[in-house]
mmCIF file of C-alpha atoms in Angstrom:
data_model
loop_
_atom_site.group_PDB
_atom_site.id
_atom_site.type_symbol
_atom_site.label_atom_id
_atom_site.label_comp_id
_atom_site.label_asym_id
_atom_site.label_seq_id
_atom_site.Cartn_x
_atom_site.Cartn_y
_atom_site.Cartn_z
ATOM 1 C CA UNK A 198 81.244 111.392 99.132
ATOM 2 C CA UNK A 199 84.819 111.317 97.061
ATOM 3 C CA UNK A 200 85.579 110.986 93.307
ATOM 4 C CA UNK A 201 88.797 110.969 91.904
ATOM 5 C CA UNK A 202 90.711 114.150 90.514
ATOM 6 C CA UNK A 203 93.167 114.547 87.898
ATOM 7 C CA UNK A 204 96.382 116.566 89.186
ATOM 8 C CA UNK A 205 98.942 117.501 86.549
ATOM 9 C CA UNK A 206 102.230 117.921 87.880
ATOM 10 C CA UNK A 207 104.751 120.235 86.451
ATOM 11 C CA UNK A 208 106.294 117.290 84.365
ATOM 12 C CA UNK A 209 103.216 116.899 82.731
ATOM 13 C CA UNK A 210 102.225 113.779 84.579
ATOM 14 C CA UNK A 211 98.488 113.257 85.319
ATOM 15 C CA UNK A 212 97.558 112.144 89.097
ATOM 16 C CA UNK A 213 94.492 110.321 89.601
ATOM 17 C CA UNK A 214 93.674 111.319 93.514
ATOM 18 C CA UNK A 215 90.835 111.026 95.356
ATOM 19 C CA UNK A 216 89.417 114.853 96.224
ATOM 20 C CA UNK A 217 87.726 114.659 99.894
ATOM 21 C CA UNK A 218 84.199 115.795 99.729
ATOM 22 C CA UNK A 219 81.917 118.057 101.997
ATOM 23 C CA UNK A 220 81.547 115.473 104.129
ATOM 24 C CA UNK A 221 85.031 113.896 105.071
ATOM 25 C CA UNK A 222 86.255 117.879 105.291
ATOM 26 C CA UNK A 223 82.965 118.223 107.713
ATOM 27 C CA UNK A 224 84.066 115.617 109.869
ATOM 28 C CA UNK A 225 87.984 116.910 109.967
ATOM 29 C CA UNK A 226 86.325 119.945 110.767
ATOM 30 C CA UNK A 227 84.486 119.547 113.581
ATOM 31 C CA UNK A 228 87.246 117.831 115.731
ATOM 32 C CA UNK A 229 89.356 120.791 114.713
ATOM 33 C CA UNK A 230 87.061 123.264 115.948
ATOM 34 C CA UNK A 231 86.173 121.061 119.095
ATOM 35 C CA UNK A 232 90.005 121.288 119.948
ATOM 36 C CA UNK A 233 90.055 124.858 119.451
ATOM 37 C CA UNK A 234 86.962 125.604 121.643
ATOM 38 C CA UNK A 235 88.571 123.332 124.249
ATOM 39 C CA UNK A 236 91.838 125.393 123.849
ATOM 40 C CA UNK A 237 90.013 128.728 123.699
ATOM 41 C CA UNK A 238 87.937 127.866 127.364
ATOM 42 C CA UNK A 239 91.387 126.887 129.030
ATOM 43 C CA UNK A 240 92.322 130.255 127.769
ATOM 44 C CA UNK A 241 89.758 132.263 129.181
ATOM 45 C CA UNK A 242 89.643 130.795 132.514
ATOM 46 C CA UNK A 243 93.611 131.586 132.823
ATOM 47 C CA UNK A 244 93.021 135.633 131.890
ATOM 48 C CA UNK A 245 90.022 135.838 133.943
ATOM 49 C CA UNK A 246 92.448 136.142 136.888
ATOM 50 C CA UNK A 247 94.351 138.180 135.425
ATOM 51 C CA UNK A 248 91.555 140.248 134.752
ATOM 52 C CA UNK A 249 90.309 139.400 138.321
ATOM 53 C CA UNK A 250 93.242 141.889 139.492
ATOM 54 C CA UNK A 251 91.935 144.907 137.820
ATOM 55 C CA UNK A 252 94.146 145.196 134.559
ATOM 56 C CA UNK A 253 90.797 144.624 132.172
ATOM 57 C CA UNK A 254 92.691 146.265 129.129
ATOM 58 C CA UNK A 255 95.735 143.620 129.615
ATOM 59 C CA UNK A 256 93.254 141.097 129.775
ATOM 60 C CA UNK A 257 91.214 141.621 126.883
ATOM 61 C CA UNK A 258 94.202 142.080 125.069
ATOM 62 C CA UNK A 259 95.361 138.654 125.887
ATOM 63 C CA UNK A 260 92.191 137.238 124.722
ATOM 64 C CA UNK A 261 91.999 138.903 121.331
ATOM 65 C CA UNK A 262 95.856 137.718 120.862
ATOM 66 C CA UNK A 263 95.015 134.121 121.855
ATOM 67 C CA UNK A 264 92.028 134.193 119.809
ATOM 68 C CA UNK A 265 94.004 134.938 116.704
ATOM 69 C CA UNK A 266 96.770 132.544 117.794
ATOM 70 C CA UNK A 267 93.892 129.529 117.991
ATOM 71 C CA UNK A 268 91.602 130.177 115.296
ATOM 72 C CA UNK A 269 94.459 131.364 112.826
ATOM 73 C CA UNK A 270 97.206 129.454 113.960
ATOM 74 C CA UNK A 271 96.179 126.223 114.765
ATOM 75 C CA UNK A 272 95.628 125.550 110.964
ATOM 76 C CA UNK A 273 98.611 126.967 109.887
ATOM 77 C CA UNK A 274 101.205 125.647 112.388
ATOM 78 C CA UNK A 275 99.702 121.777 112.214
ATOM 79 C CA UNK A 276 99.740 121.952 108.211
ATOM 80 C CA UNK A 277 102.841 123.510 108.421
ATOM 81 C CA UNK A 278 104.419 121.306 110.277
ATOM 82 C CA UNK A 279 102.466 118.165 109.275
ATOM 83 C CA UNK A 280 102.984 118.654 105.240
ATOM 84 C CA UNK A 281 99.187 119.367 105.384
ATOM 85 C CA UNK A 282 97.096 117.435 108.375
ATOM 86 C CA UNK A 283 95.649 119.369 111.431
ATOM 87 C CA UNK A 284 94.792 117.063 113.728
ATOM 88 C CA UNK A 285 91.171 116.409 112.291
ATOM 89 C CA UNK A 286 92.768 115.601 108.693
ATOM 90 C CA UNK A 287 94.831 112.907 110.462
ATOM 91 C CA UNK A 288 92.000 111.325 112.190
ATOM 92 C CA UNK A 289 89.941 111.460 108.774
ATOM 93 C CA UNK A 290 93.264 110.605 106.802
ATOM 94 C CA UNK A 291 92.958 113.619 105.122
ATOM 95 C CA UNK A 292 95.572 115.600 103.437
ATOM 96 C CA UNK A 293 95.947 118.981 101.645
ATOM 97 C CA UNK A 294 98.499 119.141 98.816
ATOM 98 C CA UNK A 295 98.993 121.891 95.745
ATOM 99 C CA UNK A 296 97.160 121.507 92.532
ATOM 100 C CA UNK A 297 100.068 119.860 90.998
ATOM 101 C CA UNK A 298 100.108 117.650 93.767
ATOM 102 C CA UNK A 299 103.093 118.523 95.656
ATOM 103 C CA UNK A 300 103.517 119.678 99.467
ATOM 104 C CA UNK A 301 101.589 122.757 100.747
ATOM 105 C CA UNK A 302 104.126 125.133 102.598
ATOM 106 C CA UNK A 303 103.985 127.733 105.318
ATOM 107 C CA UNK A 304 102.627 130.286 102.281
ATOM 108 C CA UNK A 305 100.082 127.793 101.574
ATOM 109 C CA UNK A 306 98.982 127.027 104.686
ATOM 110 C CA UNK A 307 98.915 130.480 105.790
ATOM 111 C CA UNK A 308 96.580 131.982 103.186
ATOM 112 C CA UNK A 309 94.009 129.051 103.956
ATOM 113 C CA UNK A 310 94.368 129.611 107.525
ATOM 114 C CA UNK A 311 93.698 133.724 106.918
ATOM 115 C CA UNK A 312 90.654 132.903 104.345
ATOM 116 C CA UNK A 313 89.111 130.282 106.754
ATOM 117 C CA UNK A 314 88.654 133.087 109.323
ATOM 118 C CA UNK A 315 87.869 135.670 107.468
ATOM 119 C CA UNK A 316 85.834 134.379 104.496
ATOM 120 C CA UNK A 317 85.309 130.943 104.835
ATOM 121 C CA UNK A 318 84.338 130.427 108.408
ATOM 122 C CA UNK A 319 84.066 133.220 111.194
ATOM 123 C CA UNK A 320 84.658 136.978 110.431
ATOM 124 C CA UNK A 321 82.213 137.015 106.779
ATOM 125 C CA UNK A 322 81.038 133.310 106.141
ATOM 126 C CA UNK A 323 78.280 133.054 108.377
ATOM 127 C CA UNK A 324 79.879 130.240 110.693
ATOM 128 C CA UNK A 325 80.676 128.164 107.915
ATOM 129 C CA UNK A 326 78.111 128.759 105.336
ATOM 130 C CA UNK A 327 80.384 130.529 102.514
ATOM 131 C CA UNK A 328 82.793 127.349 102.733
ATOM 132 C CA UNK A 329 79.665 124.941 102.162
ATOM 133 C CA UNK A 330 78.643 126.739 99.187
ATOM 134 C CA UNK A 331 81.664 126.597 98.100
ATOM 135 C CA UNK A 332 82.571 123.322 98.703
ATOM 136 C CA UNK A 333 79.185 121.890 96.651
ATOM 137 C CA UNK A 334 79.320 123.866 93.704
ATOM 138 C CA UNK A 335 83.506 123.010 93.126
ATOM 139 C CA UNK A 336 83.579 119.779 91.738
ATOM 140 C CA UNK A 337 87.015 118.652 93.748
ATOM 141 C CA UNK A 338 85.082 120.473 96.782
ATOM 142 C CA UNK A 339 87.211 123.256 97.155
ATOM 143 C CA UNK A 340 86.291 126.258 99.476
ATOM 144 C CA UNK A 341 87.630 129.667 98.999
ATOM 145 C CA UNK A 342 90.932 129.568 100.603
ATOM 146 C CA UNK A 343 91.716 126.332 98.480
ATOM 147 C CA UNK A 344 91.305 128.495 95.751
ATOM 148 C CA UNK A 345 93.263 131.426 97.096
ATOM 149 C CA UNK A 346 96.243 129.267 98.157
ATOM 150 C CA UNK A 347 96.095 126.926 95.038
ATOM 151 C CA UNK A 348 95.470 124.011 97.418
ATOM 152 C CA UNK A 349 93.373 120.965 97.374
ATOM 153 C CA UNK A 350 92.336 118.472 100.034
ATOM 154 C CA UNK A 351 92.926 114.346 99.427
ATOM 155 C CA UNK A 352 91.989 111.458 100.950
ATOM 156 C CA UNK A 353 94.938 109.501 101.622
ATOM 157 C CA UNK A 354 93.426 106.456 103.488
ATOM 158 C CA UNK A 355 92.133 104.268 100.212
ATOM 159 C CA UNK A 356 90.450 101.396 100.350
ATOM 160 C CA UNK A 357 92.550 98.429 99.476
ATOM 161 C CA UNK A 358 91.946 97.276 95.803
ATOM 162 C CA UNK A 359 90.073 93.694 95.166
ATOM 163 C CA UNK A 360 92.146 92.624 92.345
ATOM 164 C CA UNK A 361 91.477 88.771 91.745
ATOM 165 C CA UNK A 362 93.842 86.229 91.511
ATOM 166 C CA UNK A 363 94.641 85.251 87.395
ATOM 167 C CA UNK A 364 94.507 81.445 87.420
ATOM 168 C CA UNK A 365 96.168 79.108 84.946
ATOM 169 C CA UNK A 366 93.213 77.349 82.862
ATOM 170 C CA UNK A 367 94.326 73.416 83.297
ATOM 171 C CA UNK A 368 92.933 73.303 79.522
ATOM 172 C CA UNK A 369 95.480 75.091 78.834
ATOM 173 C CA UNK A 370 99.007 74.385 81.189
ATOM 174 C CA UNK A 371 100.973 72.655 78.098
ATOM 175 C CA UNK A 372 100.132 75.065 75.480
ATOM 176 C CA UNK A 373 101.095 78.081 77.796
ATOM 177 C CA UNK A 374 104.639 76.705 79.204
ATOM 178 C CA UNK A 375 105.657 76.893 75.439
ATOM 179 C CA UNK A 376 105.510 80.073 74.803
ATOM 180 C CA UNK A 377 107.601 83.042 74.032
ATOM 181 C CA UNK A 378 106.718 85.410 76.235
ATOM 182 C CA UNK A 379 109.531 87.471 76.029
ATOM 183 C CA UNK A 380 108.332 89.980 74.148
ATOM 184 C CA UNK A 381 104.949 91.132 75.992
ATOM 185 C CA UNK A 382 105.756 94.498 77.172
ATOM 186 C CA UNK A 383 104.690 95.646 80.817
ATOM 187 C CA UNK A 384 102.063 98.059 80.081
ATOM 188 C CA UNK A 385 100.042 95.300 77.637
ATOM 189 C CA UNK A 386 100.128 92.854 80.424
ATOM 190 C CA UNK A 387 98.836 95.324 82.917
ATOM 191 C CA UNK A 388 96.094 96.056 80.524
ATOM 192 C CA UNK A 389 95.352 92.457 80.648
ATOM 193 C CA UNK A 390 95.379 92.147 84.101
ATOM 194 C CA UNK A 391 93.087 95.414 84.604
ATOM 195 C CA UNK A 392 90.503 93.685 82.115
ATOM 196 C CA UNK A 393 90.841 90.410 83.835
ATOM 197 C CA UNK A 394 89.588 92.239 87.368
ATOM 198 C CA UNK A 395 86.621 94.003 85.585
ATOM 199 C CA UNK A 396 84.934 91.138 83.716
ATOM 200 C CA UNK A 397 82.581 90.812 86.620
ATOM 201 C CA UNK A 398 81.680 94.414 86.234
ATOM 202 C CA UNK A 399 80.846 94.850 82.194
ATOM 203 C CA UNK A 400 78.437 93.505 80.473
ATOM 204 C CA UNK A 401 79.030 89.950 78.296
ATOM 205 C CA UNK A 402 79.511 91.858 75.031
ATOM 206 C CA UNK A 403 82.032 94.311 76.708
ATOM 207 C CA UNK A 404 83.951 91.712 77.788
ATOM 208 C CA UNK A 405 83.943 89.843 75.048
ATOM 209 C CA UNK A 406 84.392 93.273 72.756
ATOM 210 C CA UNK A 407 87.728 93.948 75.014
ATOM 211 C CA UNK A 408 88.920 90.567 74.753
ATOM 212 C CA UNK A 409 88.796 89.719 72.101
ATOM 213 C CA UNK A 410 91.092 93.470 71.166
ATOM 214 C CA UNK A 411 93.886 92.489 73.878
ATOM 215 C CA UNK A 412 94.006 89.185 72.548
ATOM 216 C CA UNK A 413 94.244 90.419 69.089
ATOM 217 C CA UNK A 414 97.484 92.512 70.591
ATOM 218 C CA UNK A 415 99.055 90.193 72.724
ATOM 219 C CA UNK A 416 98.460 87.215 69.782
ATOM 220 C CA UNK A 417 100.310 89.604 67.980
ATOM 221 C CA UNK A 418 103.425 90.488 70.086
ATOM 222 C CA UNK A 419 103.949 86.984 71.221
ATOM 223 C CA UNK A 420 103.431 85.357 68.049
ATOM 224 C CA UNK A 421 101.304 82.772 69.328
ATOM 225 C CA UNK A 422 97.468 83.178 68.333
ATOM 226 C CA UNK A 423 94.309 82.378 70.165
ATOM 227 C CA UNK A 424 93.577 78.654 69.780
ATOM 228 C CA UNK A 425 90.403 77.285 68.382
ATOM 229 C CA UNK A 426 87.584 77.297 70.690
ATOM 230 C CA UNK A 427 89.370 78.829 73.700
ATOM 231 C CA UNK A 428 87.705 82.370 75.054
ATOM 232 C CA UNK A 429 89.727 85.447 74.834
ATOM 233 C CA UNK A 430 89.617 85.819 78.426
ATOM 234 C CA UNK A 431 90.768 82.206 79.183
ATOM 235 C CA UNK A 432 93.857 82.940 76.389
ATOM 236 C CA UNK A 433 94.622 86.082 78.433
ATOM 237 C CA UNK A 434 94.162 84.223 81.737
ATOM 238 C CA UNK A 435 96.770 81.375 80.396
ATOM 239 C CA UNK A 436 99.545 84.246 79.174
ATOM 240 C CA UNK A 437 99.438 86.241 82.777
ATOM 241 C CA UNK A 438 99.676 82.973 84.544
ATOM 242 C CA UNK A 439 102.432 81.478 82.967
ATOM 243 C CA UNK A 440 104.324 85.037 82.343
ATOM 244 C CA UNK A 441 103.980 85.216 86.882
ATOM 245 C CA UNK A 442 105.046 81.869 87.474
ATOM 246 C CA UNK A 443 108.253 82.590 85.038
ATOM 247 C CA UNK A 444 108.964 85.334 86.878
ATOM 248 C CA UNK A 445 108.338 83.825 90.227
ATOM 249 C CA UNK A 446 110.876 80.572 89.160
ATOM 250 C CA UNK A 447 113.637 83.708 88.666
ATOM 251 C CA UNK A 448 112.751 84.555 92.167
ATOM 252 C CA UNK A 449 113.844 81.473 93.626
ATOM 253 C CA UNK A 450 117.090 80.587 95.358
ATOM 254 C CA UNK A 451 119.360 78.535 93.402
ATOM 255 C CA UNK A 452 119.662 74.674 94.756
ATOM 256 C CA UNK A 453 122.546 73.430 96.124
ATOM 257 C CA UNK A 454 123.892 70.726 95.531
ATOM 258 C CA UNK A 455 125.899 68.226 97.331
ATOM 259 C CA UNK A 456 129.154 66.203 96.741
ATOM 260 C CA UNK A 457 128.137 63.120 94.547
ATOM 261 C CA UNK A 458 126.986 60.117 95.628
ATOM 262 C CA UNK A 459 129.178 56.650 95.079
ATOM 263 C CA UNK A 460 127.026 54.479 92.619
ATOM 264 C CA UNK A 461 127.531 50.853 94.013
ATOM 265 C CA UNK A 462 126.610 48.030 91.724
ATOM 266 C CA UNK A 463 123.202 46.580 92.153
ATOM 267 C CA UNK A 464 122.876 42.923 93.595
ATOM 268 C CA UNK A 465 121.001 40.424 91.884
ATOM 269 C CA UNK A 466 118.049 39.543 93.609
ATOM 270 C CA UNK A 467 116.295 36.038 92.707
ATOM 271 C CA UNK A 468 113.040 36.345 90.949
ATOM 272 C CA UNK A 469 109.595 35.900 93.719
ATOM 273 C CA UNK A 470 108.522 32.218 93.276
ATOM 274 C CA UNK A 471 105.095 32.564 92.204
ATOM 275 C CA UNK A 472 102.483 31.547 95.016
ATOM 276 C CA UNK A 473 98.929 29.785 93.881
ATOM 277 C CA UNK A 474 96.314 31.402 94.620
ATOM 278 C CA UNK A 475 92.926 29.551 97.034
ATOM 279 C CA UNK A 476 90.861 31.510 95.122
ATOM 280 C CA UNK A 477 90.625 33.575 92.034
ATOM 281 C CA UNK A 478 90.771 37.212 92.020
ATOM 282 C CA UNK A 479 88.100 39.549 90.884
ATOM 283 C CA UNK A 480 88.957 41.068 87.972
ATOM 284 C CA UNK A 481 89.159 44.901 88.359
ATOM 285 C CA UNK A 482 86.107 47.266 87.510
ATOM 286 C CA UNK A 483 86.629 49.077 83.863
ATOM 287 C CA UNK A 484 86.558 53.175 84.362
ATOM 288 C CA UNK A 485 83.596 54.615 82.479
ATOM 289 C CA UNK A 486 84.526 57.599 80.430
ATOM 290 C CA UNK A 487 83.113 60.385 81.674
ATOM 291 C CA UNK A 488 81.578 62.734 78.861
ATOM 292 C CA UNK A 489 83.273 65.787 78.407
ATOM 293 C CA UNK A 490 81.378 69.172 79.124
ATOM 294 C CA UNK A 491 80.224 71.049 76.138
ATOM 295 C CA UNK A 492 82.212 74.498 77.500
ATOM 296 C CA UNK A 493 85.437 73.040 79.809
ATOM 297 C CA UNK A 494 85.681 76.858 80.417
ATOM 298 C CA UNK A 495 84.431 79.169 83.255
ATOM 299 C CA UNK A 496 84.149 82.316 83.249
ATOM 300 C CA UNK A 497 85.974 84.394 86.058
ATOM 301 C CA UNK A 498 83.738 85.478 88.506
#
């Protein structure tokens, strides 16, 4: 399970990340350790001929070295070198970064590596059970050597946002290409937009509530106010439409045109001589009005 965590960087500039939970970090961590046991056994079967020769001492040496080497510096050499993913993270699409949400360095990397061993994991956390504790009672689901190293694990992978496509209301295509929209600033239309992809998700008197506010604001900056009968989120609708298909006309390559065309004087043709007719034509059927719904708007779903 993830939520999202608020970073501040040094320029005072808040993040909004998603923290990877105990179980994402779980995952990550049992491919890491499965690579490591794989790495330790190839290990041991190469010094047990050396200590099949009779040098025991050299041999147990070996092993406490390589030990060291794959517990400790797996870790540290892969988020070294990585900016933060062992191979686990990458297959999870984790990542660790600092607390202000930069890269982790060798420093970094090496103090979480040292407290996984010693604290978190192995030496003094009961094969993992210090770094569980830990994990569940942080609320970004830090274990100790996050904490010692100022560090903090991420999901990078995000799932891709469903933001809905803002349609032009046909009600409202004339009133819209005449207006000024100049002077609607970036962060009020994003606003709009945002409130536009959440209508589905409030309640009716939210939405109406924070509709009826932005259109107060963007009646206001655009000089143009809501007209009678139309729904704040159909005025809002009409404004981001015809502010994206301005800026998509911009977009467009210029047309080219060619060298003129001679204009030759038409010829005079002689009028049709009027043919009679066997039998009269039926006159053609007269279109019944349809009547008009009560509400021509619907909402977005």
């Amino acid at each position: 399970m993830e939520q999202e965590s608020e970073l501040v960087t040094g320029e005072a500039v808040v993040l909004d990340v998603r923290a990877a939970k105990l179980a994402s970090r779980g995952l990550a961590m049992i491919i890491d350790v499965a690579l490591q046991l794989i790495a330790l056994f190839v290990a041991v079967l190469v010094l047990s001929q050396v200590a099949a020769f009779g040098d025991e001492a050299l041999a147990l040496t070996l092993f406490l070295v390589t030990l060291v080497l794959i517990m400790v510096g797996y870790p540290v050499i892969f988020e070294t070198l990585s900016r933060g993913r062992t191979l686990g993270k990458m297959a999870l699409g984790l990542r660790v970064v600092r607390t202000d949400g930069g890269p982790v360095r060798f420093r970094h990397a090496l103090v979480r590596g040292l407290a996984g061993f010693f604290i978190d994991f192995w030496a003094l956390g009961l094969l993992g059970v210090v770094a569980v504790v830990t994990s569940l009672l942080s609320p970004d689901g830090r274990r100790v050597g996050d904490y010692l190293a100022g560090t903090l694990v991420i999901r990078e992978r995000m799932p891709a946002s469903r933001t809905p496509y803002v349609g032009m209301p046909p009600q409202l295509a004339h009133w819209a290409s005449q207006l000024d929209l100049s002077r609607l600033p970036n962060e009020l239309a994003l606003a709009v937009r945002q409130y536009l992809s959440r209508t589905s998700e409030l309640r009716p008197e939210a939405v109406e509530a924070l509709g009826y506010g932005l259109a107060q604001q963007v009646a206001v900056t655009i000089g143009a106010p809501v007209p009678p009968g139309v729904p704040a989120w159909a005025y809002l609708s009409a404004v981001l439409a015809e502010r994206r298909r301005r800026d998509q006309a911009k977009l467009q390559p210029a047309v080219q045109y060619g060298p003129p065309v001679p204009v030759t004087q038409p010829v005079p043709v002689a009028p049709p001589v009027p043919v009679a007719q066997p039998y009269p034509q039926a006159a053609a059927p007269v279109p019944v009005a349809q009547p008009e719904p009560e509400n021509p708007f619907t909402p977005p779903g």
